[in-house]
Short mmCIF file of C-alpha atoms (C1' of nucleotides) in Angstrom, two decimals:
data_model
loop_
_atom_site.label_atom_id
_atom_site.label_comp_id
_atom_site.label_asym_id
_atom_site.label_seq_id
_atom_site.Cartn_x
_atom_site.Cartn_y
_atom_site.Cartn_z
CA MET A 11 -22.19 102.94 75.64
CA LYS A 12 -21.40 104.82 78.78
CA SER A 13 -21.24 108.57 78.55
CA ARG A 14 -18.66 110.58 80.41
CA ARG A 15 -21.36 111.63 82.87
CA ASP A 16 -22.16 108.04 83.65
CA ARG A 17 -18.55 107.23 84.31
CA LEU A 18 -18.17 110.16 86.67
CA ARG A 19 -21.35 109.19 88.45
CA GLU A 20 -20.20 105.64 88.88
CA ALA A 21 -16.88 106.79 90.26
CA THR A 22 -18.63 109.02 92.77
CA VAL A 23 -20.85 106.17 93.88
CA GLN A 24 -17.78 104.08 94.47
CA GLU A 25 -16.11 106.87 96.40
CA ILE A 26 -19.19 107.19 98.58
CA THR A 27 -19.38 103.51 99.44
CA GLY A 28 -15.63 103.51 99.97
CA THR A 29 -15.63 106.33 102.48
CA ALA A 30 -18.72 104.89 104.16
CA ARG A 31 -16.86 101.69 104.64
CA ARG A 32 -13.71 103.41 105.88
CA ILE A 33 -15.76 105.18 108.51
CA LEU A 34 -17.48 101.93 109.43
CA VAL A 35 -14.17 100.22 110.03
CA ALA A 36 -12.53 103.14 111.81
CA GLU A 37 -15.34 104.40 114.02
CA GLY A 38 -18.08 101.81 114.12
CA PRO A 39 -21.49 101.48 112.54
CA GLU A 40 -23.21 104.36 114.34
CA ALA A 41 -20.63 106.78 112.94
CA VAL A 42 -21.59 106.01 109.35
CA THR A 43 -23.84 109.05 108.88
CA LEU A 44 -24.62 110.95 105.71
CA ARG A 45 -23.03 114.07 107.13
CA ALA A 46 -19.84 112.25 108.11
CA ILE A 47 -19.50 110.66 104.68
CA ALA A 48 -20.10 113.96 102.93
CA ARG A 49 -17.70 115.76 105.29
CA GLU A 50 -14.95 113.28 104.52
CA MET A 51 -15.53 113.78 100.80
CA GLY A 52 -15.59 117.57 100.96
CA MET A 53 -19.30 117.74 100.19
CA THR A 54 -22.51 118.46 102.01
CA ALA A 55 -25.00 115.83 103.11
CA PRO A 56 -27.91 116.64 100.77
CA ALA A 57 -25.65 116.02 97.77
CA LEU A 58 -25.66 112.34 98.61
CA TYR A 59 -29.35 112.24 97.83
CA ARG A 60 -28.37 112.57 94.16
CA TYR A 61 -26.97 109.05 94.49
CA PHE A 62 -29.06 107.30 97.10
CA GLY A 63 -32.67 107.74 98.10
CA SER A 64 -31.98 107.53 101.81
CA HIS A 65 -29.43 106.69 104.44
CA GLY A 66 -30.70 103.14 104.62
CA GLU A 67 -30.46 102.66 100.89
CA LEU A 68 -26.85 103.79 100.95
CA LEU A 69 -26.15 101.37 103.77
CA ARG A 70 -27.73 98.52 101.87
CA HIS A 71 -25.56 99.38 98.90
CA VAL A 72 -22.50 99.16 101.12
CA VAL A 73 -23.77 95.81 102.35
CA GLY A 74 -23.95 94.63 98.75
CA ALA A 75 -20.41 95.78 98.05
CA ILE A 76 -19.08 94.03 101.13
CA PHE A 77 -20.93 90.85 100.20
CA THR A 78 -19.29 90.74 96.80
CA GLU A 79 -15.90 91.38 98.38
CA LEU A 80 -16.46 88.50 100.77
CA THR A 81 -17.54 86.33 97.86
CA ALA A 82 -14.36 87.28 96.02
CA ALA A 83 -12.28 86.33 99.04
CA LEU A 84 -13.93 82.91 99.11
CA HIS A 85 -13.33 82.39 95.41
CA ASP A 86 -9.73 83.39 95.93
CA ALA A 87 -9.35 80.76 98.63
CA LEU A 88 -11.06 78.30 96.35
CA GLN A 89 -8.71 78.76 93.45
CA ALA A 90 -5.61 78.48 95.62
CA VAL A 91 -6.38 74.77 96.00
CA PRO A 92 -5.68 72.37 93.12
CA ASN A 93 -8.78 71.50 91.19
CA GLY A 94 -9.25 67.86 92.10
CA ASP A 95 -8.87 68.39 95.83
CA MET A 96 -12.44 68.78 97.05
CA SER A 97 -11.54 68.24 100.68
CA GLY A 98 -8.93 70.94 100.47
CA LYS A 99 -11.36 73.33 98.82
CA PHE A 100 -14.01 72.75 101.44
CA LEU A 101 -11.61 73.29 104.30
CA ALA A 102 -10.06 76.31 102.62
CA VAL A 103 -13.36 78.06 102.00
CA SER A 104 -14.60 77.42 105.52
CA ARG A 105 -11.41 78.73 107.06
CA ARG A 106 -11.30 81.70 104.78
CA PHE A 107 -14.83 82.60 105.81
CA ARG A 108 -13.87 82.60 109.47
CA HIS A 109 -10.65 84.42 108.77
CA TRP A 110 -12.39 87.15 106.78
CA ALA A 111 -14.98 87.53 109.52
CA LEU A 112 -12.36 87.95 112.23
CA ALA A 113 -10.39 90.40 110.10
CA HIS A 114 -13.53 92.45 109.33
CA PRO A 115 -15.72 92.20 112.41
CA ARG A 116 -17.71 95.37 111.77
CA GLU A 117 -18.42 94.48 108.18
CA TYR A 118 -19.42 91.02 109.35
CA ALA A 119 -21.76 92.49 111.92
CA LEU A 120 -23.35 94.59 109.21
CA LEU A 121 -23.89 91.59 106.94
CA PHE A 122 -24.92 88.99 109.47
CA GLY A 123 -26.23 90.84 112.50
CA ALA A 124 -29.85 91.76 112.91
CA PRO A 125 -30.77 92.77 109.34
CA VAL A 126 -31.31 96.30 107.98
CA ARG A 127 -34.97 96.24 106.99
CA GLY A 128 -36.60 98.04 104.11
CA ARG A 129 -35.50 98.23 100.50
CA GLY A 130 -34.99 101.04 98.02
CA HIS A 131 -35.51 101.25 94.29
CA ASP A 132 -32.50 99.01 93.90
CA GLU A 133 -35.20 96.55 94.91
CA ASP A 134 -32.67 94.09 96.22
CA TRP A 135 -29.18 94.55 94.94
CA ALA A 136 -27.80 93.66 98.37
CA GLU A 137 -30.05 90.61 98.46
CA GLU A 138 -28.70 89.57 95.12
CA CYS A 139 -25.12 89.86 96.38
CA ALA A 140 -26.07 87.88 99.46
CA ARG A 141 -27.54 85.15 97.31
CA GLU A 142 -24.39 85.00 95.24
CA PHE A 143 -22.36 84.71 98.41
CA GLY A 144 -24.52 81.86 99.64
CA TRP A 145 -24.27 80.20 96.28
CA THR A 146 -20.48 79.96 96.36
CA PHE A 147 -20.64 77.81 99.44
CA LEU A 148 -23.67 75.84 98.36
CA SER A 149 -22.30 75.07 94.90
CA LEU A 150 -19.04 73.91 96.40
CA PHE A 151 -21.00 71.64 98.69
CA LEU A 152 -23.02 70.16 95.85
CA GLU A 153 -19.92 69.64 93.73
CA LEU A 154 -18.32 67.92 96.67
CA TRP A 155 -21.22 65.53 96.93
CA ARG A 156 -21.36 64.82 93.21
CA LYS A 157 -17.66 64.08 92.95
CA LYS A 158 -17.37 62.09 96.13
CA PRO A 159 -20.78 61.28 97.60
CA PHE A 160 -20.99 61.01 101.35
CA PRO A 161 -23.71 58.90 102.97
CA VAL A 162 -27.01 60.68 103.13
CA VAL A 163 -30.23 59.97 104.98
CA PRO A 164 -33.07 58.78 102.71
CA ASP A 165 -36.18 60.93 102.30
CA GLU A 166 -38.30 58.58 104.40
CA ARG A 167 -36.20 59.33 107.45
CA ILE A 168 -36.44 63.11 107.18
CA ASP A 169 -38.99 64.94 109.28
CA PRO A 170 -42.02 65.46 107.00
CA VAL A 171 -42.32 69.17 107.80
CA LEU A 172 -38.67 69.65 106.99
CA LEU A 173 -38.96 67.42 103.92
CA GLU A 174 -41.60 69.63 102.37
CA GLN A 175 -39.51 72.76 102.84
CA LEU A 176 -36.40 71.11 101.47
CA ARG A 177 -38.38 69.98 98.46
CA SER A 178 -39.71 73.43 97.66
CA TYR A 179 -36.26 74.92 98.18
CA ARG A 180 -34.83 72.40 95.73
CA GLU A 181 -37.55 72.97 93.13
CA ASP A 182 -38.23 76.69 93.46
CA VAL A 183 -34.75 78.00 94.15
CA LEU A 184 -32.07 75.51 93.22
CA GLY A 185 -33.69 73.70 90.34
CA VAL A 186 -31.25 70.82 90.59
CA ASP A 187 -31.83 67.10 90.95
CA LEU A 188 -30.38 65.87 94.22
CA PRO A 189 -31.45 63.77 97.18
CA LEU A 190 -33.05 66.01 99.77
CA GLY A 191 -30.71 64.52 102.34
CA VAL A 192 -27.86 66.37 100.66
CA ILE A 193 -29.62 69.68 101.17
CA GLN A 194 -30.39 68.78 104.75
CA GLN A 195 -26.74 68.00 105.31
CA PHE A 196 -25.76 71.28 103.69
CA LEU A 197 -28.01 73.22 106.01
CA LYS A 198 -26.70 71.35 109.03
CA CYS A 199 -23.12 72.19 108.10
CA TRP A 200 -23.90 75.78 107.23
CA VAL A 201 -25.65 76.35 110.52
CA ARG A 202 -22.68 75.02 112.44
CA LEU A 203 -20.21 77.00 110.40
CA GLN A 204 -21.89 80.37 110.37
CA GLY A 205 -23.21 79.87 113.86
CA SER A 206 -19.80 79.32 115.36
CA VAL A 207 -18.24 82.17 113.38
CA SER A 208 -21.01 84.56 114.42
CA LEU A 209 -20.65 83.68 118.09
CA GLU A 210 -16.91 84.17 117.92
CA VAL A 211 -17.02 87.47 116.05
CA PHE A 212 -19.72 88.90 118.28
CA GLY A 213 -17.61 88.03 121.31
CA HIS A 214 -20.02 85.51 122.78
CA LEU A 215 -17.29 82.96 123.39
CA GLU A 216 -14.97 85.31 125.22
CA PHE A 217 -16.49 84.32 128.53
CA ALA A 218 -14.41 81.16 128.24
CA LEU A 219 -12.05 81.36 125.26
CA ARG A 220 -9.55 83.99 124.26
CA ASP A 221 -8.80 82.18 121.01
CA ALA A 222 -11.64 80.12 119.57
CA GLY A 223 -9.51 78.82 116.72
CA PRO A 224 -9.03 75.31 118.13
CA MET A 225 -12.76 74.99 118.74
CA PHE A 226 -13.37 75.91 115.13
CA GLU A 227 -10.87 73.32 113.95
CA LEU A 228 -12.47 70.74 116.19
CA MET A 229 -15.78 71.45 114.51
CA MET A 230 -14.14 71.23 111.09
CA ARG A 231 -12.83 67.80 112.03
CA GLU A 232 -16.30 66.63 112.98
CA ILE A 233 -17.87 68.05 109.86
CA SER A 234 -15.13 66.50 107.75
CA SER A 235 -15.81 63.06 109.12
CA GLU A 236 -19.52 63.53 108.47
CA LEU A 237 -18.80 64.47 104.85
CA ASP A 238 -16.16 61.80 104.25
CA ILE A 239 -13.60 64.52 103.81
CA THR A 240 -9.95 63.97 104.66
CA TYR A 241 -9.24 66.55 107.35
CA ARG A 242 -5.95 68.40 107.17
CA PRO A 243 -4.87 70.99 109.75
CA PRO A 244 -4.41 74.55 108.54
CA GLU A 245 -1.05 75.54 107.10
CA PRO A 246 0.50 78.33 109.17
CA MET B 195 -33.29 99.97 155.67
CA LYS B 196 -34.75 101.57 152.60
CA SER B 197 -36.13 105.04 152.96
CA ARG B 198 -39.30 106.10 151.20
CA ARG B 199 -37.19 108.06 148.72
CA ASP B 200 -35.27 104.95 147.83
CA ARG B 201 -38.41 102.98 147.21
CA LEU B 202 -39.81 105.66 144.96
CA ARG B 203 -36.57 105.86 143.08
CA GLU B 204 -36.47 102.13 142.57
CA ALA B 205 -40.01 102.12 141.30
CA THR B 206 -39.19 104.86 138.82
CA VAL B 207 -36.16 102.95 137.59
CA GLN B 208 -38.37 99.96 137.01
CA GLU B 209 -40.94 102.05 135.19
CA ILE B 210 -38.21 103.43 132.97
CA THR B 211 -36.80 100.06 131.99
CA GLY B 212 -40.35 98.79 131.54
CA THR B 213 -41.38 101.49 129.11
CA ALA B 214 -38.03 101.23 127.34
CA ARG B 215 -38.71 97.60 126.78
CA ARG B 216 -42.28 98.16 125.66
CA ILE B 217 -41.02 100.58 123.04
CA LEU B 218 -38.33 98.14 122.00
CA VAL B 219 -40.87 95.40 121.40
CA ALA B 220 -43.44 97.64 119.73
CA GLU B 221 -41.29 99.83 117.52
CA GLY B 222 -37.83 98.34 117.30
CA PRO B 223 -34.46 99.15 118.84
CA GLU B 224 -33.87 102.48 117.07
CA ALA B 225 -37.09 103.84 118.58
CA VAL B 226 -35.83 103.38 122.13
CA THR B 227 -34.77 106.99 122.64
CA LEU B 228 -34.61 108.98 125.84
CA ARG B 229 -37.22 111.37 124.53
CA ALA B 230 -39.60 108.56 123.58
CA ILE B 231 -39.28 106.93 126.97
CA ALA B 232 -39.77 110.22 128.79
CA ARG B 233 -42.71 111.13 126.54
CA GLU B 234 -44.42 107.86 127.30
CA MET B 235 -43.93 108.47 131.03
CA GLY B 236 -45.13 112.07 130.96
CA MET B 237 -41.68 113.46 131.66
CA THR B 238 -38.95 115.26 129.78
CA ALA B 239 -35.77 113.64 128.56
CA PRO B 240 -33.24 115.35 130.88
CA ALA B 241 -35.07 113.96 133.89
CA LEU B 242 -33.86 110.49 132.96
CA TYR B 243 -30.32 111.62 133.67
CA ARG B 244 -31.24 111.55 137.35
CA TYR B 245 -31.40 107.78 136.98
CA PHE B 246 -28.90 106.87 134.27
CA GLY B 247 -25.70 108.53 133.21
CA SER B 248 -26.37 108.15 129.51
CA HIS B 249 -28.57 106.56 126.90
CA GLY B 250 -26.15 103.63 126.62
CA GLU B 251 -26.15 103.04 130.35
CA LEU B 252 -29.92 102.88 130.37
CA LEU B 253 -29.84 100.41 127.50
CA ARG B 254 -27.36 98.23 129.32
CA HIS B 255 -29.63 98.25 132.34
CA VAL B 256 -32.48 97.06 130.13
CA VAL B 257 -30.19 94.34 128.83
CA GLY B 258 -29.58 93.22 132.39
CA ALA B 259 -33.29 93.11 133.15
CA ILE B 260 -34.00 91.09 130.04
CA PHE B 261 -31.19 88.67 130.87
CA THR B 262 -32.66 87.96 134.26
CA GLU B 263 -36.09 87.45 132.72
CA LEU B 264 -34.62 84.98 130.26
CA THR B 265 -32.86 83.24 133.10
CA ALA B 266 -36.14 83.02 134.97
CA ALA B 267 -37.82 81.51 131.91
CA LEU B 268 -35.13 78.83 131.76
CA HIS B 269 -35.50 78.05 135.45
CA ASP B 270 -39.22 77.80 134.96
CA ALA B 271 -38.73 75.27 132.19
CA LEU B 272 -36.28 73.45 134.42
CA GLN B 273 -38.62 73.02 137.31
CA ALA B 274 -41.46 71.78 135.12
CA VAL B 275 -39.49 68.54 134.65
CA PRO B 276 -39.34 65.96 137.47
CA ASN B 277 -36.11 66.14 139.39
CA GLY B 278 -34.43 62.91 138.38
CA ASP B 279 -35.02 63.38 134.66
CA MET B 280 -31.78 64.97 133.47
CA SER B 281 -32.47 64.24 129.83
CA GLY B 282 -35.84 65.89 130.10
CA LYS B 283 -34.34 68.93 131.80
CA PHE B 284 -31.67 69.35 129.18
CA LEU B 285 -34.13 69.11 126.32
CA ALA B 286 -36.60 71.40 128.09
CA VAL B 287 -34.07 74.13 128.74
CA SER B 288 -32.71 74.02 125.22
CA ARG B 289 -36.16 74.22 123.69
CA ARG B 290 -37.25 76.94 126.06
CA PHE B 291 -34.23 78.99 125.06
CA ARG B 292 -35.17 78.74 121.39
CA HIS B 293 -38.81 79.37 122.15
CA TRP B 294 -38.07 82.47 124.20
CA ALA B 295 -35.77 83.77 121.48
CA LEU B 296 -38.41 83.34 118.79
CA ALA B 297 -41.05 84.93 121.00
CA HIS B 298 -38.80 87.89 121.82
CA PRO B 299 -36.69 88.47 118.72
CA ARG B 300 -35.89 92.11 119.43
CA GLU B 301 -34.86 91.43 122.99
CA TYR B 302 -32.77 88.54 121.73
CA ALA B 303 -31.09 90.77 119.19
CA LEU B 304 -30.27 93.23 121.95
CA LEU B 305 -28.75 90.53 124.14
CA PHE B 306 -26.93 88.48 121.55
CA GLY B 307 -26.35 90.73 118.58
CA ALA B 308 -23.26 92.85 118.19
CA PRO B 309 -22.70 94.01 121.77
CA VAL B 310 -23.35 97.48 123.20
CA ARG B 311 -19.89 98.62 124.15
CA GLY B 312 -18.88 100.81 127.05
CA ARG B 313 -19.91 100.52 130.65
CA GLY B 314 -21.29 102.92 133.22
CA HIS B 315 -20.77 103.23 136.93
CA ASP B 316 -22.86 100.12 137.32
CA GLU B 317 -19.53 98.69 136.24
CA ASP B 318 -21.15 95.58 134.84
CA TRP B 319 -24.58 94.82 136.17
CA ALA B 320 -25.63 93.60 132.75
CA GLU B 321 -22.49 91.48 132.56
CA GLU B 322 -23.38 89.97 135.90
CA CYS B 323 -26.86 89.07 134.65
CA ALA B 324 -25.35 87.58 131.53
CA ARG B 325 -23.03 85.46 133.61
CA GLU B 326 -25.93 84.23 135.69
CA PHE B 327 -27.79 83.34 132.50
CA GLY B 328 -24.81 81.40 131.23
CA TRP B 329 -24.47 79.69 134.53
CA THR B 330 -27.98 78.20 134.44
CA PHE B 331 -27.12 76.28 131.30
CA LEU B 332 -23.60 75.41 132.36
CA SER B 333 -24.61 74.17 135.79
CA LEU B 334 -27.30 72.00 134.26
CA PHE B 335 -24.70 70.58 131.91
CA LEU B 336 -22.29 69.80 134.72
CA GLU B 337 -25.01 68.23 136.83
CA LEU B 338 -25.97 66.14 133.83
CA TRP B 339 -22.43 64.86 133.52
CA ARG B 340 -22.06 64.14 137.22
CA LYS B 341 -25.29 62.19 137.46
CA LYS B 342 -24.90 60.31 134.20
CA PRO B 343 -21.43 60.73 132.75
CA PHE B 344 -21.14 60.65 129.00
CA PRO B 345 -17.89 59.60 127.32
CA VAL B 346 -15.38 62.40 127.24
CA VAL B 347 -12.13 62.88 125.38
CA PRO B 348 -9.04 62.66 127.64
CA ASP B 349 -6.84 65.72 128.10
CA GLU B 350 -4.06 64.26 125.94
CA ARG B 351 -6.30 64.35 122.91
CA ILE B 352 -7.35 67.96 123.29
CA ASP B 353 -5.58 70.62 121.25
CA PRO B 354 -2.89 72.07 123.55
CA VAL B 355 -3.85 75.68 122.84
CA LEU B 356 -7.46 74.88 123.65
CA LEU B 357 -6.43 72.81 126.65
CA GLU B 358 -4.68 75.74 128.28
CA GLN B 359 -7.68 77.98 127.87
CA LEU B 360 -10.05 75.35 129.19
CA ARG B 361 -7.80 74.88 132.19
CA SER B 362 -7.69 78.55 133.06
CA TYR B 363 -11.46 78.80 132.58
CA ARG B 364 -11.94 75.89 134.95
CA GLU B 365 -9.56 77.29 137.56
CA ASP B 366 -10.16 81.02 137.34
CA VAL B 367 -13.89 81.10 136.66
CA LEU B 368 -15.57 77.83 137.53
CA GLY B 369 -13.44 76.59 140.37
CA VAL B 370 -14.76 73.07 140.03
CA ASP B 371 -12.97 69.78 139.57
CA LEU B 372 -13.91 68.21 136.27
CA PRO B 373 -12.22 66.66 133.28
CA LEU B 374 -11.48 69.37 130.74
CA GLY B 375 -13.18 67.24 128.12
CA VAL B 376 -16.48 67.98 129.85
CA ILE B 377 -15.95 71.70 129.42
CA GLN B 378 -14.93 71.21 125.83
CA GLN B 379 -18.11 69.25 125.22
CA PHE B 380 -20.14 71.96 126.94
CA LEU B 381 -18.68 74.61 124.66
CA LYS B 382 -19.30 72.48 121.59
CA CYS B 383 -22.95 72.03 122.53
CA TRP B 384 -23.42 75.66 123.51
CA VAL B 385 -21.98 76.87 120.23
CA ARG B 386 -24.34 74.66 118.25
CA LEU B 387 -27.32 75.64 120.36
CA GLN B 388 -26.87 79.37 120.47
CA GLY B 389 -25.47 79.44 116.97
CA SER B 390 -28.50 77.81 115.44
CA VAL B 391 -30.92 79.90 117.48
CA SER B 392 -29.14 83.11 116.51
CA LEU B 393 -29.20 82.26 112.83
CA GLU B 394 -32.89 81.44 113.00
CA VAL B 395 -33.90 84.54 114.95
CA PHE B 396 -31.83 86.86 112.75
CA GLY B 397 -33.55 85.40 109.70
CA HIS B 398 -30.44 83.88 108.18
CA LEU B 399 -32.13 80.58 107.48
CA GLU B 400 -35.13 82.05 105.71
CA PHE B 401 -33.36 81.72 102.37
CA ALA B 402 -34.26 78.02 102.58
CA LEU B 403 -36.54 77.35 105.56
CA ARG B 404 -39.77 78.95 106.61
CA ASP B 405 -39.85 76.93 109.84
CA ALA B 406 -36.49 75.90 111.22
CA GLY B 407 -38.04 73.89 114.05
CA PRO B 408 -37.31 70.47 112.53
CA MET B 409 -33.69 71.45 111.92
CA PHE B 410 -33.43 72.42 115.57
CA GLU B 411 -34.89 69.11 116.66
CA LEU B 412 -32.53 67.27 114.36
CA MET B 413 -29.65 69.03 116.09
CA MET B 414 -31.10 68.19 119.48
CA ARG B 415 -31.19 64.54 118.46
CA GLU B 416 -27.52 64.63 117.50
CA ILE B 417 -26.51 66.42 120.67
CA SER B 418 -28.55 63.98 122.72
CA SER B 419 -26.75 61.02 121.26
CA GLU B 420 -23.41 62.70 121.95
CA LEU B 421 -24.40 63.25 125.57
CA ASP B 422 -25.98 59.82 126.10
CA ILE B 423 -29.30 61.49 126.62
CA THR B 424 -32.57 59.78 125.75
CA TYR B 425 -34.11 62.05 123.13
CA ARG B 426 -37.82 62.66 123.32
CA PRO B 427 -39.72 64.81 120.80
CA PRO B 428 -41.35 67.98 122.08
CA GLU B 429 -44.86 67.72 123.54
CA PRO B 430 -47.26 69.87 121.52
"C1'" DC C 198 -38.81 125.42 161.36
"C1'" DA C 199 -35.11 125.95 158.27
"C1'" DC C 200 -32.67 123.94 154.76
"C1'" DG C 201 -30.29 120.90 151.66
"C1'" DG C 202 -30.67 117.73 148.22
"C1'" DC C 203 -33.47 115.24 145.00
"C1'" DG C 204 -36.59 115.04 141.05
"C1'" DG C 205 -38.13 117.69 137.86
"C1'" DT C 206 -38.36 121.70 134.28
"C1'" DG C 207 -37.02 124.72 130.09
"C1'" DA C 208 -33.49 126.41 127.13
"C1'" DA C 209 -29.74 125.64 124.36
"C1'" DA C 210 -25.72 123.46 121.87
"C1'" DG C 211 -24.46 120.27 118.58
"C1'" DC C 212 -25.36 116.19 116.31
"C1'" DC C 213 -28.47 113.63 112.87
"C1'" DG C 214 -31.77 112.63 108.34
"C1'" DT C 215 -34.46 114.79 105.08
"C1'" DT C 216 -36.70 118.32 102.11
"C1'" DA C 217 -36.92 122.44 99.31
"C1'" DA C 218 -35.36 126.26 96.66
"C1'" DC C 219 -31.66 127.80 94.30
"C1'" DT C 220 -27.23 127.92 91.29
"C1'" DG C 221 -23.85 126.97 88.02
"C1'" DC C 222 -21.96 124.03 84.41
"C1'" DG C 223 -21.63 120.65 80.89
"C1'" DA C 224 -23.89 118.39 77.28
"C1'" DA C 225 -27.26 117.99 73.77
"C1'" DC C 226 -30.04 119.90 70.30
"C1'" DG C 227 -31.71 123.24 66.84
"C1'" DC D 269 -22.92 128.91 67.50
"C1'" DG D 270 -26.55 129.84 70.81
"C1'" DT D 271 -30.09 128.11 73.60
"C1'" DT D 272 -31.86 125.15 76.73
"C1'" DC D 273 -32.23 121.36 79.74
"C1'" DG D 274 -30.71 118.40 83.30
"C1'" DC D 275 -27.54 117.12 86.71
"C1'" DA D 276 -24.39 117.87 90.75
"C1'" DG D 277 -23.96 120.60 94.10
"C1'" DT D 278 -25.07 124.38 97.45
"C1'" DT D 279 -27.59 126.87 101.54
"C1'" DA D 280 -31.45 127.11 104.62
"C1'" DA D 281 -34.58 125.00 107.32
"C1'" DC D 282 -37.52 121.48 110.02
"C1'" DG D 283 -37.88 118.10 113.37
"C1'" DG D 284 -35.75 114.75 116.33
"C1'" DC D 285 -31.95 113.10 118.87
"C1'" DT D 286 -28.35 113.21 123.21
"C1'" DT D 287 -26.44 115.90 126.54
"C1'" DT D 288 -25.43 119.91 129.55
"C1'" DC D 289 -26.76 123.77 132.32
"C1'" DA D 290 -29.30 126.81 135.24
"C1'" DC D 291 -33.22 127.01 137.75
"C1'" DC D 292 -37.15 125.66 140.90
"C1'" DG D 293 -40.23 123.39 144.18
"C1'" DC D 294 -40.88 120.02 147.38
"C1'" DC D 295 -39.95 116.37 150.84
"C1'" DG D 296 -37.34 114.52 154.57
"C1'" DT D 297 -33.95 115.37 157.83
"C1'" DG D 298 -31.59 117.91 161.41
#
DNA sequence: CACGGCGGTGAAAGCCGTTAACTGCGAACG
DNA sequence: CGTTCGCAGTTAACGGCTTTCACCGCCGTG
């Protein structure tokens, strides 16, 4: 049972992360200071210490919130595709990820740039949100393979050093029963996907491309053929 | 003709960027403050304004210096391979890039993370260094294609939006005469290369892999086959 | 030799995070 | 109902940060 106090507190926490994020979007990451947040809320900076142990802890909380929003966006894209259509779901989630990143570059930079080190007494709430985010893509990938298996390299043809890591990831983290080649393929795809999105968002393709969309679609075509997915161009 | 004053000034500039970088490596990017640099040099912070217009300008100068060092590292790797061996050169440069990034994660983050916006009266010295860095890889790629052409998609089968951008990049920036498919292939490879290195350096593969080396080599194998290169595993 | 400009200083303004002491006010308990 | 306790918030202050300003000594040039 939540007391009135608890509800108020929770609301304040939400207001804090909300204003922090508004400042992030409007004025960039270096403008997200305790004083600025407090100012915008009609408070003073030390009051924020009633809610977060430090500036970094607050930031990590914001990171967590953004992660869950991103996850929600992916799920939204997922559900907009009819349930049998695995190819459609895969393409939709991938495109939604890129689209979200381009629409929220500063949030993306916060989530996927050089990480904010150190953790508070939340231990790892942000980490938990990040894991959940990763899981939405991974679970889709695994479902895709189960429903419509694509060819996968047998264990004997995987680099032994890599094999061992894949195995421990499967056992210790996933706890599912799958060929390790599937996990290898997942990582390959994920690296290409997030890699290309990161480069684009951070502006590292602008030296040649004003609009990297076609390059992204080209990659999606290649990935689709690797996964035995029927590629369809985006709608709009 | 450089006067004595000019030589002294240049030496001081170098000392500044040197100590800035030492602090960056030892204590992280947020520790690279004007005061810290000045302290380490036995000066006071305002003195640095004789050399750089602002903290950001100094940082961008450091970025430029690091870019040229990275470029030098790539050239070093290049020349260690006998001159005819294009496959060897391509593999060597790619691996050296990853190796340098892993050996200098903080510098890498400064160069390839979310960019430091705003420019000083240098206009774009750092940009110039970045271009030169990009050019070392691009020129190698083009030489590779000229000496041993790999199959390339004809213009008609390139996305028209992409085609236009590739064309203007070729005309306005490169000024060379090549099929646009070559440039498309270059961008595809570069995105995979830098994308995977960025993810690894920023720790975004640690959720599954402790050592991403084998994944990188797997990618190099795939790229090699796309470029008709004879893959050879790394030496050590 | 005089002097002007360059490299340096200290002080100060205005940010920042963080801590500490203090103050009401609402809720809980006797 | 009255007391008390804890929580949200304040002000003041410390130290560090960038940046500007006024000042000063010295070196090289004319």
